[in-house]
XYZ file of N, CA and C in Angstrom:
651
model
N 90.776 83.761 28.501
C 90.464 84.230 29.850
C 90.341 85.744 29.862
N 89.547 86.141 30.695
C 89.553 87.750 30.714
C 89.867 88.495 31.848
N 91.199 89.538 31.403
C 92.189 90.013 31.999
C 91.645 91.066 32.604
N 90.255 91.510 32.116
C 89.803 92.910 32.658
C 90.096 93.093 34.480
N 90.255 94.173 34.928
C 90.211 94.664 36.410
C 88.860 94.038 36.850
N 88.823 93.456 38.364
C 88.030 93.075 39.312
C 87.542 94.401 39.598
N 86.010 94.985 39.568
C 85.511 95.704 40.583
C 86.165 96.915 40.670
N 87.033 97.870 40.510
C 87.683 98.776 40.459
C 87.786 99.870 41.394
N 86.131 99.699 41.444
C 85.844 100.371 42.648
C 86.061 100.137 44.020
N 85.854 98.643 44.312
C 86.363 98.287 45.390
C 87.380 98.412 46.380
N 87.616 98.264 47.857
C 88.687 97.895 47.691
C 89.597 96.498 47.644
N 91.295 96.806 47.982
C 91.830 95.844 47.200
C 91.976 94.357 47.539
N 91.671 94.424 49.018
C 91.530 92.659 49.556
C 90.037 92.258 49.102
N 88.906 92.899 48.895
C 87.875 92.626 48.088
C 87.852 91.851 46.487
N 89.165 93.389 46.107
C 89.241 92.941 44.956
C 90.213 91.430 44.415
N 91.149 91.418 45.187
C 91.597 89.912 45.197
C 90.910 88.912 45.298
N 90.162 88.402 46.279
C 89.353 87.865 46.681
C 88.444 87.412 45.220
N 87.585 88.532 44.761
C 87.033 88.034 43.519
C 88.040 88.014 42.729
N 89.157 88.475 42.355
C 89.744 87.594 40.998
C 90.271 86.251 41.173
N 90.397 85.881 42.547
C 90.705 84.337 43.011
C 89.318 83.999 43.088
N 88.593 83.837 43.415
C 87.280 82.959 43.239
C 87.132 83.100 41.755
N 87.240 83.639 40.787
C 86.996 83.441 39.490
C 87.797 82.683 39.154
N 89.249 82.581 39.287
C 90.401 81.991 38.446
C 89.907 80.615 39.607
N 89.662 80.199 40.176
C 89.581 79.462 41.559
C 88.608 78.285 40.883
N 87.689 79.129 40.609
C 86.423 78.387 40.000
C 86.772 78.087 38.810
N 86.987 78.506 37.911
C 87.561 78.199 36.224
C 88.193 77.009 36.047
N 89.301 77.236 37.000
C 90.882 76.674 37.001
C 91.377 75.471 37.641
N 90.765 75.971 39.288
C 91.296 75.231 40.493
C 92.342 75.559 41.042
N 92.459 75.195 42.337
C 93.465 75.579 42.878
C 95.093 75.827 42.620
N 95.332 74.652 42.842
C 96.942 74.388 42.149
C 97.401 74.888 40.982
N 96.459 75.186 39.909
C 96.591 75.363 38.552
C 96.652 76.726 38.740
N 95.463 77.750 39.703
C 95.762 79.590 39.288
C 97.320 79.845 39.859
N 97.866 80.476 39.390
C 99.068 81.111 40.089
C 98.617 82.590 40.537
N 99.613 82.869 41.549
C 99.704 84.288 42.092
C 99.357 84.773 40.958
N 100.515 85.053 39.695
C 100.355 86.442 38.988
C 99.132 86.338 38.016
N 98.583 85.342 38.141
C 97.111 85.697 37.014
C 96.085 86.030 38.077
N 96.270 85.462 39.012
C 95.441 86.142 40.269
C 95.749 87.803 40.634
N 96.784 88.684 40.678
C 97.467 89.547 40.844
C 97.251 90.230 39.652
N 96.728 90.264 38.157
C 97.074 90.962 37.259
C 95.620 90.922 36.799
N 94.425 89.690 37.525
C 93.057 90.129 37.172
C 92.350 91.092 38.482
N 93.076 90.990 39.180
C 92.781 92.241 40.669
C 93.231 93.148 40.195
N 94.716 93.848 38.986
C 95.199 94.541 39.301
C 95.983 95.375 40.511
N 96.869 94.452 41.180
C 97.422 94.432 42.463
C 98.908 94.026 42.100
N 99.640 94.195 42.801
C 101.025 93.885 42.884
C 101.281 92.358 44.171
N 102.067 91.472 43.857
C 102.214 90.290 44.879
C 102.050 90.932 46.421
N 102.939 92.069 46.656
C 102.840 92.227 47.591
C 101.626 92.613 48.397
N 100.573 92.922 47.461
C 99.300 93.356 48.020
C 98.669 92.215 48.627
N 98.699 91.037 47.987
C 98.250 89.570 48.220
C 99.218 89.667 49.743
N 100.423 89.378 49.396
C 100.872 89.588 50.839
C 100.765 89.741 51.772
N 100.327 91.165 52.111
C 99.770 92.001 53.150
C 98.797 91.661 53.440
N 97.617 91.222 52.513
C 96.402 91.277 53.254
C 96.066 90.151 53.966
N 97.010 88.940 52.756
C 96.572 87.173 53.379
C 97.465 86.446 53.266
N 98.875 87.192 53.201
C 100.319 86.063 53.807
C 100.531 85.479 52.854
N 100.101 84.924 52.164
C 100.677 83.398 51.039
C 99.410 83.375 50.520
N 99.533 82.494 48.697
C 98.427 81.791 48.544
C 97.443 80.907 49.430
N 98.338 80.387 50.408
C 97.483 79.399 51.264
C 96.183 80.296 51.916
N 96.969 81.344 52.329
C 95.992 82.474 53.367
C 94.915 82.670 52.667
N 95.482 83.147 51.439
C 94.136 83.541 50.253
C 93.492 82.913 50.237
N 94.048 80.960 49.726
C 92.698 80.006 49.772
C 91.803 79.879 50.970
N 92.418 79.947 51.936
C 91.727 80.040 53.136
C 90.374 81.065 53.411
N 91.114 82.234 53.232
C 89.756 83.747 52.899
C 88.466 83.453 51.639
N 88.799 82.781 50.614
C 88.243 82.689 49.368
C 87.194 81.227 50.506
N 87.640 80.247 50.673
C 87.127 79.132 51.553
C 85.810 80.082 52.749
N 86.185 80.714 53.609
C 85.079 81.384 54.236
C 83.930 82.636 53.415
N 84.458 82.624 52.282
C 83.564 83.432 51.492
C 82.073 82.568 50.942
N 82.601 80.788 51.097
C 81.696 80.474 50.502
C 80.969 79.303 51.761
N 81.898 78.946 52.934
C 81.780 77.861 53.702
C 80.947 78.738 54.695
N 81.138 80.045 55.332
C 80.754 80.761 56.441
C 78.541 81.131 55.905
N 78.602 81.077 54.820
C 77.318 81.439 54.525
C 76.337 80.377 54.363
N 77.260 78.920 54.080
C 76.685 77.572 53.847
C 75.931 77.312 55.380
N 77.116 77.210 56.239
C 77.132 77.455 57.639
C 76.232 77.983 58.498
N 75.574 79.154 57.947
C 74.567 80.265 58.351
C 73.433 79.376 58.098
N 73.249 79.208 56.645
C 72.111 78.092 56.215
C 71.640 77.527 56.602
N 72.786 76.389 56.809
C 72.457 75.027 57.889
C 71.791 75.960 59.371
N 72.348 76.021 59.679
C 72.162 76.517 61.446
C 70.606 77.621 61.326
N 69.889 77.948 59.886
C 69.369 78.801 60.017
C 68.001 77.637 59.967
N 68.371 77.129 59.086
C 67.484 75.682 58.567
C 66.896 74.724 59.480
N 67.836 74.079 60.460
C 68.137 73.739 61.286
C 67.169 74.112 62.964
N 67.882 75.590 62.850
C 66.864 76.360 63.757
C 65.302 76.412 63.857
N 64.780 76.534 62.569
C 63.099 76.646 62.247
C 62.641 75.336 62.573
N 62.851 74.107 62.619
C 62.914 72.925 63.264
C 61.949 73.192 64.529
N 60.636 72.779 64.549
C 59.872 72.630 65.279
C 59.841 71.689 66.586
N 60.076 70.841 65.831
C 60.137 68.905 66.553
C 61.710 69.254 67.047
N 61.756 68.773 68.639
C 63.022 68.644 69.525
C 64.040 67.507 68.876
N 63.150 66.566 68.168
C 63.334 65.207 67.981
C 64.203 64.994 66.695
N 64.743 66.188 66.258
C 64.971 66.342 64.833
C 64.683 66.675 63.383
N 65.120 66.717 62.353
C 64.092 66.651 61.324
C 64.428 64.865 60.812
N 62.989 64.892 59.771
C 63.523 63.497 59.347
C 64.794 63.517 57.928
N 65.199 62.796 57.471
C 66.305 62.989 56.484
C 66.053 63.531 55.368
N 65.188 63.620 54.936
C 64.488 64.790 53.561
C 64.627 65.907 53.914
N 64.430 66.256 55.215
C 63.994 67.650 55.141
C 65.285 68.271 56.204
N 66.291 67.661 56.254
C 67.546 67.680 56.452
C 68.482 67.725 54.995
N 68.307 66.998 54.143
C 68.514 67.328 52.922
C 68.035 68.502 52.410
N 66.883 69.110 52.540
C 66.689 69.973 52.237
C 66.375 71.004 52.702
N 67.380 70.913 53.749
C 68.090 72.226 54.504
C 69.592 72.456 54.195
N 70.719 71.606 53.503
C 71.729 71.094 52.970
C 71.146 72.157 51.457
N 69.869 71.521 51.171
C 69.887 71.967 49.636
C 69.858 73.451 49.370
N 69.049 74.296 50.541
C 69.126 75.254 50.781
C 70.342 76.133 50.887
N 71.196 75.923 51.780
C 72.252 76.447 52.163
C 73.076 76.770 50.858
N 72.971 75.127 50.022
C 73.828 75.295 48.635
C 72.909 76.544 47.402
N 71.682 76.633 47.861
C 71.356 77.638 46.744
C 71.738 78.980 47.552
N 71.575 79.176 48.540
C 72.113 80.502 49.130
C 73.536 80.491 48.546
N 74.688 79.969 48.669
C 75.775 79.987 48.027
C 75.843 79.994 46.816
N 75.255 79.600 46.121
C 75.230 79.790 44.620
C 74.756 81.249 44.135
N 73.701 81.790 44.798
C 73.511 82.853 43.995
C 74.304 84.055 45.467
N 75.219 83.881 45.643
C 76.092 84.351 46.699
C 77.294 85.653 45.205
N 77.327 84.670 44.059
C 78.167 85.344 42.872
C 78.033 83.757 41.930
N 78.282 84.436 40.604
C 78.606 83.567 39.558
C 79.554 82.252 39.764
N 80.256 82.781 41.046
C 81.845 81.683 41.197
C 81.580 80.868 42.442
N 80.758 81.308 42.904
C 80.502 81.089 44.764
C 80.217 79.132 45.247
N 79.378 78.980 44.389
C 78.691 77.173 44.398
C 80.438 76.528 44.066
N 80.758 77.005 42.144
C 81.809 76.317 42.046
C 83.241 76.212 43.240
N 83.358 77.464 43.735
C 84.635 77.194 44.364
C 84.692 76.401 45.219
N 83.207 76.426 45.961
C 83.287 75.568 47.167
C 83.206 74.089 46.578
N 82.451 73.645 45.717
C 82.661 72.087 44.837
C 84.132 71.946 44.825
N 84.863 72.870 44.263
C 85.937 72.962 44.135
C 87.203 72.420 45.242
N 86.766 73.550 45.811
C 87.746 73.501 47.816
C 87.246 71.724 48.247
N 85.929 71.154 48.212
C 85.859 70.243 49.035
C 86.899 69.404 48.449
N 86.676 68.794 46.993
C 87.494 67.993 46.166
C 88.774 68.019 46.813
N 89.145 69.459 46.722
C 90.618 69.608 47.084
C 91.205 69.420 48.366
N 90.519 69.123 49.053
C 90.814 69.148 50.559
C 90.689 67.784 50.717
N 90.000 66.891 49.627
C 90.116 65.338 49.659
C 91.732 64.808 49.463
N 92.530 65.509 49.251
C 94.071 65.765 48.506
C 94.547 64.991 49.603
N 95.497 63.990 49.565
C 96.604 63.883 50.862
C 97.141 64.979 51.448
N 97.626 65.939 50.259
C 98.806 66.464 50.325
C 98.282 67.984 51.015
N 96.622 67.910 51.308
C 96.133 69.162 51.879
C 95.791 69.309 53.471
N 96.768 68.863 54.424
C 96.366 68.250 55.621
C 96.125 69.783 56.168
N 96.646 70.806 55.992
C 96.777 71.782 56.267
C 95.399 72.728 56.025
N 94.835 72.889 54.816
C 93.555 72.520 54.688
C 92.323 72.183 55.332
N 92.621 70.431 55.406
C 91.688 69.910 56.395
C 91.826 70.397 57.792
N 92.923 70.708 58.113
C 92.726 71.343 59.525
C 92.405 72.636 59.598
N 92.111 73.703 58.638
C 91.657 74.991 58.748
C 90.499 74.726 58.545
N 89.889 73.500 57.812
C 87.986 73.639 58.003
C 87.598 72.993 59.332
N 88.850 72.120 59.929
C 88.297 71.251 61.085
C 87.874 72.389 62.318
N 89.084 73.205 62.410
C 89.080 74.203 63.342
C 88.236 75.358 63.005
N 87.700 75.861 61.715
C 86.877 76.900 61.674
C 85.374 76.812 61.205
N 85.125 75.060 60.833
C 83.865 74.637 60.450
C 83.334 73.378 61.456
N 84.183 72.686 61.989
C 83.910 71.315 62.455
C 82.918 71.312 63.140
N 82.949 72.014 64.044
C 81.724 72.989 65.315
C 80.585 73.600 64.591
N 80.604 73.697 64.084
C 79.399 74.624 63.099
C 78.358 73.281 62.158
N 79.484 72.504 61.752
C 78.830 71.224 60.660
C 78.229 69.999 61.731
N 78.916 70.204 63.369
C 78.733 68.919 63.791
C 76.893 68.717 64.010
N 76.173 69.996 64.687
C 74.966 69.757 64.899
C 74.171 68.468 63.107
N 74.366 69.237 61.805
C 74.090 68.614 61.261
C 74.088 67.260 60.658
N 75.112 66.967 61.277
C 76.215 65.632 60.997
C 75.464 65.158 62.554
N 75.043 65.127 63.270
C 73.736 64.325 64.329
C 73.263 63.855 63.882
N 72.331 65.151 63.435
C 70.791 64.601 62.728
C 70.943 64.045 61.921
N 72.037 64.208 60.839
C 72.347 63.045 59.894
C 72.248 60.906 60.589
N 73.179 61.229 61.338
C 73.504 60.233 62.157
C 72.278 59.797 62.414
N 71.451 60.207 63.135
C 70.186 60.086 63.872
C 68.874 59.295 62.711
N 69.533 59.728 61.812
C 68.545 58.899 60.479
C 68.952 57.708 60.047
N 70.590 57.457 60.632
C 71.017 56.079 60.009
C 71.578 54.940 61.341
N 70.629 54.849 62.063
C 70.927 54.049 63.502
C 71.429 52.561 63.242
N 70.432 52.214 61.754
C 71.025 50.849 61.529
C 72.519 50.638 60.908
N 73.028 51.784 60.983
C 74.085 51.398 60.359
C 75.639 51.588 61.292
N 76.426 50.917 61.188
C 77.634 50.662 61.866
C 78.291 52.478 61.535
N 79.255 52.419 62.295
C 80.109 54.248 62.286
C 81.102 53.492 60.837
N 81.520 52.366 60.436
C 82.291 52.153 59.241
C 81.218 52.814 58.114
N 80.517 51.900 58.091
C 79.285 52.141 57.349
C 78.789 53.494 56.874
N 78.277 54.054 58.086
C 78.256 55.429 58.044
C 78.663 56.773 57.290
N 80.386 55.986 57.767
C 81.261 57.266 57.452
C 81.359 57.202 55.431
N 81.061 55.950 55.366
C 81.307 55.781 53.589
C 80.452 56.124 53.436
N 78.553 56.146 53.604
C 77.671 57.166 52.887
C 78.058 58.088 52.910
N 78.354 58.782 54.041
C 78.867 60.326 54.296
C 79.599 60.952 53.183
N 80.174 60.269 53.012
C 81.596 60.623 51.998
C 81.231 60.322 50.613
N 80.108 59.433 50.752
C 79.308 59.006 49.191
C 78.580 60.261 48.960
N 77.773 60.651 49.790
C 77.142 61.765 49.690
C 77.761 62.826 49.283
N 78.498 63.475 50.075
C 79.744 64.611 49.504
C 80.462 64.143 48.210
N 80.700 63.201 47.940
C 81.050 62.885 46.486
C 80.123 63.149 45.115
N 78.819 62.903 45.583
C 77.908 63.035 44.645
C 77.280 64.382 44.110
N 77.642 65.068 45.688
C 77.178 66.467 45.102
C 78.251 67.390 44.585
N 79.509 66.556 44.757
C 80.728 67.558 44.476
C 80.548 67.519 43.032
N 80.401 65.838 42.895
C 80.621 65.465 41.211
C 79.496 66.657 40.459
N 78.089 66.073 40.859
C 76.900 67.043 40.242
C 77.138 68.154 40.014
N 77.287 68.996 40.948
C 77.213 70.375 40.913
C 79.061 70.916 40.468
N 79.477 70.185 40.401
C 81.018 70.574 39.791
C 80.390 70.861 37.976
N 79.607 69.840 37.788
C 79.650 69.290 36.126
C 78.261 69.439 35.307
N 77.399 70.157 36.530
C 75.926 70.977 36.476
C 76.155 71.096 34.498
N 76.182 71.553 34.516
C 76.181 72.814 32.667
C 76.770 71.161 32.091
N 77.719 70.389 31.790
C 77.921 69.470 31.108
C 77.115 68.261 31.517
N 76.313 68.104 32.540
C 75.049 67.264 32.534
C 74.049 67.492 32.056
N 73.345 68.836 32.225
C 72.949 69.640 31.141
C 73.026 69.071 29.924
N 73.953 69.948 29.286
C 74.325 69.390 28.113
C 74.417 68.137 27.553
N 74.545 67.187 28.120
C 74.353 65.785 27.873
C 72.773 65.430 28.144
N 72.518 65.746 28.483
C 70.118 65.396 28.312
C 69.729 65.758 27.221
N 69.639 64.713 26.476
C 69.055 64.750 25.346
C 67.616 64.943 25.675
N 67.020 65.061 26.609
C 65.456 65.428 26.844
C 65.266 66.806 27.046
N 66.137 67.175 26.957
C 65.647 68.944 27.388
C 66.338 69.605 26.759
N 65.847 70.863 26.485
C 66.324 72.006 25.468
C 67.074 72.891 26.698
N 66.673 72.809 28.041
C 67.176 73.571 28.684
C 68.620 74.304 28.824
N 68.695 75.325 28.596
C 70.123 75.967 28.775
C 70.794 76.673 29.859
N 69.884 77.207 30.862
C 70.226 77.901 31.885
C 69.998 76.660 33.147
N 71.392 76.448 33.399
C 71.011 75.566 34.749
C 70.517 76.211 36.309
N 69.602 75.212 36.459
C 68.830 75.739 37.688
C 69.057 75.097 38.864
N 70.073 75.384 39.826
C 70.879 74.658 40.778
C 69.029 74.096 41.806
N 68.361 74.498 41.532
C 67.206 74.202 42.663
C 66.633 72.680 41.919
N 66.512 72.893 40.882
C 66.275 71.787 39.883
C 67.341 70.596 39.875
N 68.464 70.646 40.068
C 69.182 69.674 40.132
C 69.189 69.111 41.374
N 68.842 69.903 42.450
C 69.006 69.464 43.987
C 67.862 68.555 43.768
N 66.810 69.091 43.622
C 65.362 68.399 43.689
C 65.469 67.061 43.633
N 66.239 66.967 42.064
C 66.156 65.747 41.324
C 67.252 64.778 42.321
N 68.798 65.161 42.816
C 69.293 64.662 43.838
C 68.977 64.050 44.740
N 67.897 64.427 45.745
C 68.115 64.449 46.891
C 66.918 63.406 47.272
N 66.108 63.019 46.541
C 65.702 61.501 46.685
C 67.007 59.791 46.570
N 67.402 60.560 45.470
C 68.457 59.239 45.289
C 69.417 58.961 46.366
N 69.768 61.000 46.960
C 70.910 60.778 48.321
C 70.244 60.030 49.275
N 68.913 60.630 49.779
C 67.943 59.877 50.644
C 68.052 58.379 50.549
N 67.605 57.869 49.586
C 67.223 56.586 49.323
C 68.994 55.893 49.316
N 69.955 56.261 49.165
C 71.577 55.677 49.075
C 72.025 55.405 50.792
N 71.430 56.511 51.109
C 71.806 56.886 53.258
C 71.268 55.829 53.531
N 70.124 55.435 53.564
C 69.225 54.361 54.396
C 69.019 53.410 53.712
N 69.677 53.097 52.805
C 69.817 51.617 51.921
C 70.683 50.595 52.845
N 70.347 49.383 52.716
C 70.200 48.160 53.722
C 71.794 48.484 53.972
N 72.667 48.342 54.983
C 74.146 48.778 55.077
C 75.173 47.375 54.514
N 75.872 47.696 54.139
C 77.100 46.779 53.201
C 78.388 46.404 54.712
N 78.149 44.904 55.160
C 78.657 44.558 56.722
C 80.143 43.849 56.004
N 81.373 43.603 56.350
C 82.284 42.611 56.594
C 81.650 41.266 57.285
C-alpha cells in the first residue's frame, strides 16, 4: 500500500477525505481503520475528529462525494426529457449510465467507493447508514424510481421491488469487479477498462431482466 501524503497542498478535511476514498475503495469499509486513514492524510485522529466526529461521519462525507454528483446526473438527465410522459426504460438506463460515468471519472476511487457504500449499506448491521441515504438521497432518487416504475406496470410492487434490487446487484457486482472481468475475456487484449463500454454492454440485459414476464406466488 502506499503511505505517501494525500495532496499536501490541500487542505486537511480535503485531504482526509481522499485518503479515505482510496483506502475505502482498495479495502472497504470495515477493514480501513482510522490510523491508516490518518497516516495516508498525514493528520492526527483528532483532525478526523474535528472535521467529521467519528469514522461514521467520515463515511458519511466520503458517501456525498460520490452519491451528491450521481444525483446531479440523474436530475440533469432526467431534466432534458422532452416527452411529459417520461422516458422509455433505455433511455432511463441511460441516464443511470451517465450519472455512473460522471462519477467515475469524478477520481480514480470515485465509481469504486460508491459500488462499495451500496454493498455496504445492504449490511443488517448498517441501519444507520440506510437512514443517512434515506434522508439525504431518498428525495432526490424518488423522481427516478417513477419512471422506473412507470416501465414495469405489469408487474406487482413484490415483484418490482426484487428487479430493483436485481438491478442494483448487478451493477454493484459489474462495476465492483470491472478489471477482473476484463481479465477473464479471453476475446480481448483489452487492458484499460472503459466504464462506458461495460455500461453499453449492461444495459440491454438490465432492460430486457426489468420487463421480463414477472415471477407470481
Amino acid at each position: 500500500m502506499d503511505n505517501t501524503s494525500m495532496c499536501p497542498g490541500t487542505d486537511t478535511s480535503s485531504r482526509i477525505i481522499q485518503a479515505a476514498e482510496k483506502l475505502f475503495a482498495e479495502q472497504g469499509f470495515k477493514e480501513t481503520t482510522m490510523r491508516q486513514i490518518t497516516t495516508l492524510a498525514d493528520v492526527n485522529l483528532a483532525a478526523v475528529n474535528y472535521h467529521f466526529g467519528s469514522k461514521k461521519g467520515l463515511i458519511h462525507s466520503v458517501a456525498e462525494q460520490s452519491l451528491t454528483p450521481l444525483c446531479e446526473a440523474i436530475e440533469e438527465g432526467l431534466g432534458r426529457q422532452e416527452d411529459g410522459s417520461g422516458p422509455e426504460l433505455m433511455e432511463l438506463m441511460k441516464v443511470l449510465a451517465v450519472a455512473l460515468v460522471r462519477v467515475h471519472h469524478r477520481n480514480d476511487y470515485a465509481l469504486a467507493v460508491l459500488m462499495r457504500l451500496l454493498d455496504h449499506a445492504y449490511r443488517p448491521s448498517q441501519q444507520d447508514l440506510q437512514q443517512f441515504l434515506r434522508d439525504q438521497y431518498g428525495k432526490r432518487i424518488a423522481v427516478f424510481l417513477h419512471y422506473l416504475r412507470e416501465n414495469t406496470t405489469g408487474l406487482s410492487e413484490s415483484e418490482f421491488f426484487w428487479r430493483l434490487h436485481f438491478l442494483i446487484g448487478s451493477v454493484i457486482f459489474t462495476l465492483s469487479n470491472m478489471h477482473a472481468l476484463v481479465e477473464l475475456d479471453q476475446s480481448t487484449d483489452q487492458k484499460d477498462v472503459e466504464v462506458e463500454v461495460i455500461l453499453a454492454r449492461m444495459l440491454p440485459v438490465i432492460c430486457a431482466g426489468i420487463q421480463a414476464k414477472g415471477h407470481e406466488h
